[in-house]
GROMACS .gro file of C-alpha atoms in nm:
model
  348
    1MET     CA    1   6.256   7.058   9.517
    2LEU     CA    2   5.885   6.999   9.628
    3SER     CA    3   5.590   7.159   9.557
    4ARG     CA    4   5.393   7.271   9.867
    5ARG     CA    5   5.092   7.078   9.771
    6THR     CA    6   5.303   6.779   9.703
    7PHE     CA    7   5.511   6.830  10.044
    8VAL     CA    8   5.195   6.863  10.250
    9ALA     CA    9   5.060   6.541  10.096
   10MET     CA   10   5.366   6.378  10.165
   11LEU     CA   11   5.354   6.500  10.509
   12ALA     CA   12   4.990   6.322  10.594
   13ALA     CA   13   5.151   6.018  10.436
   14THR     CA   14   5.409   5.983  10.661
   15ALA     CA   15   5.290   6.137  10.986
   16THR     CA   16   5.268   5.816  11.131
   17VAL     CA   17   5.622   5.752  11.053
   18GLY     CA   18   5.747   6.091  11.164
   19ILE     CA   19   5.594   6.019  11.514
   20ALA     CA   20   5.749   5.686  11.560
   21ALA     CA   21   6.087   5.835  11.404
   22CYS     CA   22   6.074   6.136  11.683
   23SER     CA   23   6.032   5.880  11.958
   24SER     CA   24   6.362   5.697  11.816
   25ASN     CA   25   6.708   5.744  11.977
   26SER     CA   26   6.889   5.707  11.611
   27THR     CA   27   6.962   5.985  11.411
   28PRO     CA   28   6.797   6.018  11.095
   29GLN     CA   29   6.998   5.910  10.808
   30GLY     CA   30   7.179   6.222  10.605
   31THR     CA   31   7.066   6.491  10.895
   32PRO     CA   32   7.289   6.583  11.140
   33PRO     CA   33   7.287   6.462  11.519
   34ALA     CA   34   7.084   6.704  11.760
   35SER     CA   35   7.208   7.018  11.821
   36GLY     CA   36   7.513   7.044  12.054
   37ASN     CA   37   7.442   7.314  12.363
   38GLY     CA   38   7.802   7.383  12.458
   39GLY     CA   39   7.734   7.335  12.785
   40SER     CA   40   7.472   7.613  12.820
   41SER     CA   41   7.132   7.543  13.039
   42PRO     CA   42   6.811   7.736  13.011
   43ALA     CA   43   6.791   8.075  13.252
   44ALA     CA   44   6.535   8.112  13.533
   45GLY     CA   45   6.222   8.178  13.378
   46ASP     CA   46   6.280   7.975  13.051
   47ALA     CA   47   6.057   7.715  13.192
   48PHE     CA   48   5.883   7.500  12.895
   49PRO     CA   49   5.602   7.517  12.734
   50ILE     CA   50   5.709   7.872  12.554
   51THR     CA   51   5.454   8.035  12.349
   52ILE     CA   52   5.586   8.299  12.117
   53LYS     CA   53   5.348   8.535  11.949
   54HIS     CA   54   5.457   8.696  11.623
   55ALA     CA   55   5.295   8.847  11.273
   56LEU     CA   56   5.210   8.486  11.162
   57GLY     CA   57   5.048   8.342  11.467
   58GLU     CA   58   5.196   8.201  11.751
   59ALA     CA   59   5.466   7.931  11.814
   60VAL     CA   60   5.406   7.695  12.122
   61ILE     CA   61   5.726   7.497  12.219
   62GLU     CA   62   5.666   7.233  12.444
   63LYS     CA   63   6.059   7.145  12.558
   64LYS     CA   64   6.354   7.263  12.499
   65PRO     CA   65   6.439   7.200  12.160
   66GLU     CA   66   6.748   6.953  12.057
   67ARG     CA   67   6.714   6.980  11.711
   68ILE     CA   68   6.710   7.357  11.585
   69ALA     CA   69   6.657   7.452  11.216
   70THR     CA   70   6.686   7.797  11.063
   71LEU     CA   71   6.537   7.988  10.777
   72GLY     CA   72   6.639   8.348  10.650
   73TRP     CA   73   6.923   8.563  10.705
   74ALA     CA   74   7.169   8.502  11.026
   75ASN     CA   75   6.886   8.358  11.245
   76HIS     CA   76   7.142   8.040  11.261
   77GLU     CA   77   7.400   8.287  11.435
   78VAL     CA   78   7.207   8.316  11.724
   79PRO     CA   79   7.218   7.954  11.840
   80LEU     CA   80   7.586   7.948  11.723
   81ALA     CA   81   7.657   8.232  11.940
   82LEU     CA   82   7.498   8.055  12.229
   83GLY     CA   83   7.715   7.751  12.163
   84VAL     CA   84   7.450   7.540  11.980
   85VAL     CA   85   7.470   7.413  11.642
   86PRO     CA   86   7.153   7.388  11.421
   87VAL     CA   87   7.051   7.062  11.249
   88GLY     CA   88   7.016   7.276  10.910
   89MET     CA   89   7.023   7.647  10.801
   90SER     CA   90   6.983   7.841  10.519
   91LYS     CA   91   7.310   7.885  10.280
   92ALA     CA   92   7.465   8.214  10.244
   93ASN     CA   93   7.354   8.377   9.932
   94TRP     CA   94   7.540   8.697   9.951
   95GLY     CA   95   7.939   8.748  10.061
   96ASP     CA   96   8.024   8.401  10.018
   97GLU     CA   97   8.348   8.444   9.851
   98ASP     CA   98   8.455   8.051   9.836
   99GLY     CA   99   8.127   7.932   9.737
  100ASP     CA  100   8.114   7.690  10.052
  101GLY     CA  101   7.759   7.825  10.168
  102LEU     CA  102   7.930   7.979  10.470
  103LEU     CA  103   8.014   8.340  10.572
  104PRO     CA  104   8.361   8.334  10.702
  105TRP     CA  105   8.210   8.446  11.051
  106VAL     CA  106   7.964   8.126  11.068
  107LYS     CA  107   8.284   7.885  10.948
  108GLU     CA  108   8.486   8.001  11.227
  109LYS     CA  109   8.243   7.928  11.488
  110LEU     CA  110   8.146   7.625  11.362
  111ASP     CA  111   8.530   7.555  11.359
  112ALA     CA  112   8.564   7.657  11.736
  113LEU     CA  113   8.245   7.441  11.857
  114GLY     CA  114   8.377   7.116  11.650
  115GLY     CA  115   8.031   7.109  11.514
  116GLN     CA  116   7.941   6.899  11.216
  117THR     CA  117   7.814   7.163  10.948
  118PRO     CA  118   7.448   7.201  10.946
  119VAL     CA  119   7.262   7.100  10.643
  120LEU     CA  120   7.250   7.394  10.434
  121PHE     CA  121   6.932   7.496  10.268
  122ASP     CA  122   6.885   7.684   9.947
  123ASP     CA  123   6.586   7.897   9.960
  124THR     CA  124   6.663   8.134   9.685
  125ASP     CA  125   6.392   8.048   9.506
  126GLY     CA  126   6.175   7.963   9.779
  127VAL     CA  127   6.166   7.758  10.098
  128PRO     CA  128   6.274   7.419  10.028
  129PHE     CA  129   6.007   7.229  10.258
  130GLU     CA  130   6.138   6.875  10.211
  131ALA     CA  131   6.494   6.974  10.342
  132VAL     CA  132   6.392   7.134  10.643
  133SER     CA  133   6.149   6.834  10.705
  134ASN     CA  134   6.448   6.591  10.639
  135THR     CA  135   6.663   6.757  10.952
  136LYS     CA  136   6.361   6.683  11.163
  137PRO     CA  137   6.376   6.999  11.384
  138ASP     CA  138   6.220   7.072  11.712
  139VAL     CA  139   6.156   7.404  11.618
  140ILE     CA  140   6.206   7.644  11.310
  141LEU     CA  141   6.370   8.005  11.377
  142ALA     CA  142   6.271   8.241  11.082
  143SER     CA  143   6.241   8.574  11.311
  144TYR     CA  144   6.434   8.728  11.029
  145SER     CA  145   6.282   8.629  10.740
  146GLY     CA  146   6.047   8.655  10.432
  147ILE     CA  147   5.853   8.335  10.501
  148THR     CA  148   5.494   8.394  10.362
  149ALA     CA  149   5.188   8.296  10.555
  150GLU     CA  150   5.176   7.991  10.318
  151ASP     CA  151   5.498   7.908  10.371
  152TYR     CA  152   5.434   7.944  10.762
  153ALA     CA  153   5.110   7.696  10.761
  154THR     CA  154   5.323   7.435  10.549
  155LEU     CA  155   5.652   7.476  10.807
  156SER     CA  156   5.417   7.453  11.091
  157GLN     CA  157   5.345   7.120  11.052
  158VAL     CA  158   5.717   7.005  11.050
  159ALA     CA  159   5.777   7.201  11.409
  160PRO     CA  160   5.677   7.555  11.550
  161VAL     CA  161   5.794   7.801  11.374
  162VAL     CA  162   5.927   8.133  11.517
  163ALA     CA  163   5.845   8.425  11.229
  164TYR     CA  164   5.913   8.781  11.252
  165PRO     CA  165   5.746   9.040  11.482
  166GLU     CA  166   5.594   9.260  11.236
  167ALA     CA  167   5.679   9.239  10.890
  168ALA     CA  168   5.877   9.064  10.641
  169TRP     CA  169   6.258   9.163  10.666
  170ILE     CA  170   6.245   9.448  10.927
  171THR     CA  171   6.336   9.220  11.228
  172THR     CA  172   6.639   9.415  11.416
  173MET     CA  173   6.920   9.227  11.517
  174ASP     CA  174   6.818   9.282  11.878
  175GLN     CA  175   6.447   9.125  11.796
  176MET     CA  176   6.603   8.839  11.623
  177ILE     CA  177   6.830   8.767  11.902
  178GLU     CA  178   6.537   8.796  12.170
  179LEU     CA  179   6.278   8.572  11.987
  180ASN     CA  180   6.546   8.310  11.873
  181SER     CA  181   6.694   8.278  12.204
  182GLN     CA  182   6.385   8.283  12.392
  183ALA     CA  183   6.264   7.999  12.156
  184MET     CA  184   6.551   7.778  12.280
  185GLY     CA  185   6.495   7.876  12.649
  186MET     CA  186   6.798   8.098  12.645
  187ALA     CA  187   6.652   8.410  12.717
  188ALA     CA  188   6.875   8.561  12.950
  189GLN     CA  189   7.203   8.423  12.755
  190GLY     CA  190   7.022   8.649  12.450
  191LYS     CA  191   7.006   8.956  12.644
  192ALA     CA  192   7.374   8.917  12.741
  193LEU     CA  193   7.454   8.843  12.382
  194ILE     CA  194   7.276   9.157  12.280
  195ALA     CA  195   7.492   9.394  12.555
  196ASP     CA  196   7.828   9.243  12.461
  197LEU     CA  197   7.749   9.322  12.071
  198ASP     CA  198   7.660   9.657  12.198
  199LYS     CA  199   8.012   9.690  12.376
  200ARG     CA  200   8.167   9.623  12.046
  201VAL     CA  201   8.003   9.888  11.814
  202ALA     CA  202   8.058  10.122  12.090
  203ALA     CA  203   8.413  10.057  12.124
  204ALA     CA  204   8.455  10.049  11.716
  205MET     CA  205   8.245  10.392  11.688
  206GLU     CA  206   8.504  10.532  11.955
  207GLN     CA  207   8.803  10.472  11.742
  208HIS     CA  208   8.637  10.696  11.453
  209ALA     CA  209   8.447  10.995  11.667
  210GLY     CA  210   8.410  11.183  11.359
  211LEU     CA  211   8.147  10.971  11.212
  212LYS     CA  212   7.900  11.035  11.527
  213GLY     CA  213   7.585  11.225  11.434
  214LYS     CA  214   7.697  11.215  11.034
  215LYS     CA  215   7.373  11.142  10.791
  216VAL     CA  216   7.435  10.808  10.616
  217LEU     CA  217   7.217  10.756  10.327
  218PHE     CA  218   7.250  10.372  10.262
  219SER     CA  219   7.173  10.305   9.878
  220PHE     CA  220   7.205  10.053   9.611
  221LEU     CA  221   7.286  10.251   9.285
  222ASN     CA  222   7.303  10.061   8.942
  223ALA     CA  223   7.525  10.252   8.678
  224SER     CA  224   7.258  10.088   8.406
  225ASP     CA  225   6.982  10.263   8.567
  226LEU     CA  226   7.050  10.604   8.714
  227SER     CA  227   6.636  10.762   8.677
  228LYS     CA  228   6.628  10.686   9.063
  229VAL     CA  229   6.780  10.682   9.407
  230GLY     CA  230   6.678  10.398   9.609
  231PHE     CA  231   6.745  10.345   9.976
  232TYR     CA  232   6.721  10.161  10.254
  233THR     CA  233   6.472  10.278  10.565
  234THR     CA  234   6.515  10.289  10.937
  235HIS     CA  235   6.303   9.966  10.916
  236ASP     CA  236   6.563   9.795  10.747
  237PRO     CA  237   6.832   9.638  10.976
  238ARG     CA  238   7.133   9.778  10.791
  239ALA     CA  239   7.019  10.142  10.802
  240GLY     CA  240   6.882  10.097  11.158
  241PHE     CA  241   7.188   9.969  11.303
  242LEU     CA  242   7.355  10.269  11.179
  243VAL     CA  243   7.098  10.474  11.389
  244LYS     CA  244   7.192  10.241  11.691
  245ALA     CA  245   7.528  10.331  11.639
  246GLY     CA  246   7.503  10.702  11.631
  247LEU     CA  247   7.543  10.782  11.334
  248GLY     CA  248   7.237  11.022  11.175
  249THR     CA  249   6.937  10.983  10.954
  250PRO     CA  250   6.891  11.194  10.636
  251GLU     CA  251   6.560  11.414  10.622
  252ILE     CA  252   6.432  11.223  10.363
  253VAL     CA  253   6.480  10.850  10.495
  254GLU     CA  254   6.323  10.980  10.810
  255LYS     CA  255   6.030  11.115  10.634
  256GLU     CA  256   5.964  10.787  10.423
  257SER     CA  257   6.040  10.566  10.714
  258ALA     CA  258   5.754  10.740  10.936
  259ALA     CA  259   5.521  10.695  10.643
  260SER     CA  260   5.520  10.318  10.590
  261LYS     CA  261   5.689  10.001  10.740
  262ALA     CA  262   5.842   9.950  10.414
  263PHE     CA  263   6.217   9.885  10.421
  264TRP     CA  264   6.313  10.003  10.057
  265LYS     CA  265   6.224  10.318   9.910
  266ASP     CA  266   6.290  10.482   9.522
  267MET     CA  267   6.316  10.853   9.470
  268SER     CA  268   6.342  11.001   9.153
  269SER     CA  269   6.666  11.172   9.049
  270GLU     CA  270   6.510  11.459   8.893
  271LYS     CA  271   6.504  11.574   9.256
  272PRO     CA  272   6.858  11.538   9.410
  273GLU     CA  273   6.793  11.827   9.622
  274LEU     CA  274   6.629  11.580   9.868
  275PHE     CA  275   6.952  11.434   9.939
  276ASN     CA  276   7.147  11.771  10.042
  277ASP     CA  277   7.185  11.696  10.388
  278VAL     CA  278   7.340  11.345  10.302
  279ASP     CA  279   7.699  11.357  10.476
  280ILE     CA  280   7.791  10.987  10.367
  281LEU     CA  281   7.599  10.784  10.084
  282LEU     CA  282   7.692  10.424  10.136
  283THR     CA  283   7.605  10.202   9.826
  284TYR     CA  284   7.628   9.845   9.714
  285GLY     CA  285   7.750   9.793   9.400
  286PRO     CA  286   7.991   9.587   9.170
  287ALA     CA  287   8.321   9.431   9.279
  288ASP     CA  288   8.503   9.701   9.101
  289PRO     CA  289   8.324  10.030   9.163
  290THR     CA  290   8.515  10.221   8.928
  291PRO     CA  291   8.281  10.215   8.683
  292LEU     CA  292   7.946  10.321   8.896
  293LYS     CA  293   8.182  10.570   9.074
  294GLU     CA  294   8.236  10.746   8.730
  295ALA     CA  295   7.866  10.712   8.615
  296ILE     CA  296   7.745  10.899   8.918
  297LYS     CA  297   7.992  11.164   8.872
  298ALA     CA  298   7.920  11.227   8.516
  299ASP     CA  299   7.556  11.193   8.583
  300ALA     CA  300   7.407  11.544   8.562
  301LEU     CA  301   7.144  11.500   8.831
  302LEU     CA  302   7.304  11.285   9.066
  303SER     CA  303   7.650  11.502   9.073
  304ARG     CA  304   7.451  11.773   9.217
  305ILE     CA  305   7.426  11.565   9.548
  306PRO     CA  306   7.673  11.703   9.790
  307ALA     CA  307   7.793  11.380   9.916
  308ILE     CA  308   7.852  11.267   9.547
  309ALA     CA  309   7.991  11.570   9.433
  310LYS     CA  310   8.239  11.608   9.740
  311ASP     CA  311   8.331  11.223   9.705
  312HIS     CA  312   8.176  11.119  10.039
  313VAL     CA  313   8.058  10.787   9.895
  314VAL     CA  314   8.151  10.422  10.032
  315PHE     CA  315   8.112  10.155   9.790
  316LEU     CA  316   8.062   9.791   9.929
  317GLY     CA  317   8.113   9.519   9.680
  318GLN     CA  318   7.986   9.165   9.715
  319ASP     CA  319   8.255   9.031   9.940
  320ALA     CA  320   8.227   8.911  10.331
  321LEU     CA  321   8.305   9.257  10.481
  322SER     CA  322   8.006   9.391  10.252
  323ALA     CA  323   7.766   9.102  10.384
  324SER     CA  324   7.852   9.225  10.717
  325ALA     CA  325   7.675   9.556  10.675
  326ASN     CA  326   7.352   9.382  10.772
  327PRO     CA  327   7.454   9.334  11.136
  328SER     CA  328   7.443   8.977  11.290
  329PRO     CA  329   7.549   8.820  11.599
  330LEU     CA  330   7.882   8.655  11.466
  331SER     CA  331   7.945   8.904  11.194
  332ILE     CA  332   8.012   9.215  11.471
  333PRO     CA  333   8.299   9.063  11.621
  334TRP     CA  334   8.439   8.941  11.316
  335GLY     CA  335   8.437   9.277  11.133
  336ILE     CA  336   8.263   9.566  11.282
  337GLU     CA  337   8.630   9.752  11.337
  338LYS     CA  338   8.656   9.726  10.941
  339TYR     CA  339   8.301   9.775  10.889
  340VAL     CA  340   8.344  10.126  11.082
  341ALA     CA  341   8.681  10.206  10.950
  342LYS     CA  342   8.529  10.167  10.583
  343LEU     CA  343   8.252  10.417  10.687
  344ALA     CA  344   8.497  10.651  10.789
  345GLU     CA  345   8.693  10.673  10.443
  346GLY     CA  346   8.360  10.823  10.347
  347LEU     CA  347   8.467  11.180  10.524
  348GLU     CA  348   8.833  11.160  10.380
   0.00000   0.00000   0.00000
């Protein structure tokens, strides 16, 4: 991977070549063809140029983008859900059971669209600037991501960048859909997508009416260190999604969510009473949750939390279903019924 400094220098040196390439009808070697649109057309009111303001600046998109690149989690699912195959996107780094870089719902959608698999960016250790640039994007969608101001400045030399509206990693799924679809000139289709997803979630919740209003603590417990209880605040899409779906929020989560925009908080296990109103403890963990389950039950402090004492704990592993707990446009149709059913296990 090139360093940012080397990459910027490369951009400057090849600017003229890049302009010439953009005016050509040929496809750059080693990159997919322009994104397909699946027959979709811009909705009324989506006239270009479009300006999208965000936390890191603004993206001015002069014309309807044909080549779309995405960075971060699930941004690529918006164009895919709207029938457009990106030229490049971040590879899956969680829940990818077969190691092909694609979550199953993304693979299924690509197959349904008959599109070529996009270039997969490995952004585990930072933005792969050269790889993104090589896809020759017209726009870069990163509304749900952790790109920095410095990343943004560099990427903006490649194409307009749609970053997050407030802060890194707290963009809701609805916001992601709204921003990304707007950048594509498909705002109306984006709104329709949100409405469809809401209906799917509501239908799944109706099958488990006992969940309504139950307070869920979304955590990530580690058997090797039980001195703290970490949890997602409602600013994180995972916890925020549960609230929108009709579940309740524990008092400590409400308090910490109101105090800052942080998406994660740690509390000392020495105060287990802070979690007395938790009905279901939902936690990530290892593929085999048995050691973690035994550890928290045996812990002198954590075992005093009612949800743990009553075995109202739901364990998420490292599989695709666990990855779907971070809601996205394609994961909901694929797994919302299974996810809600798994949550309901916490009441048994």
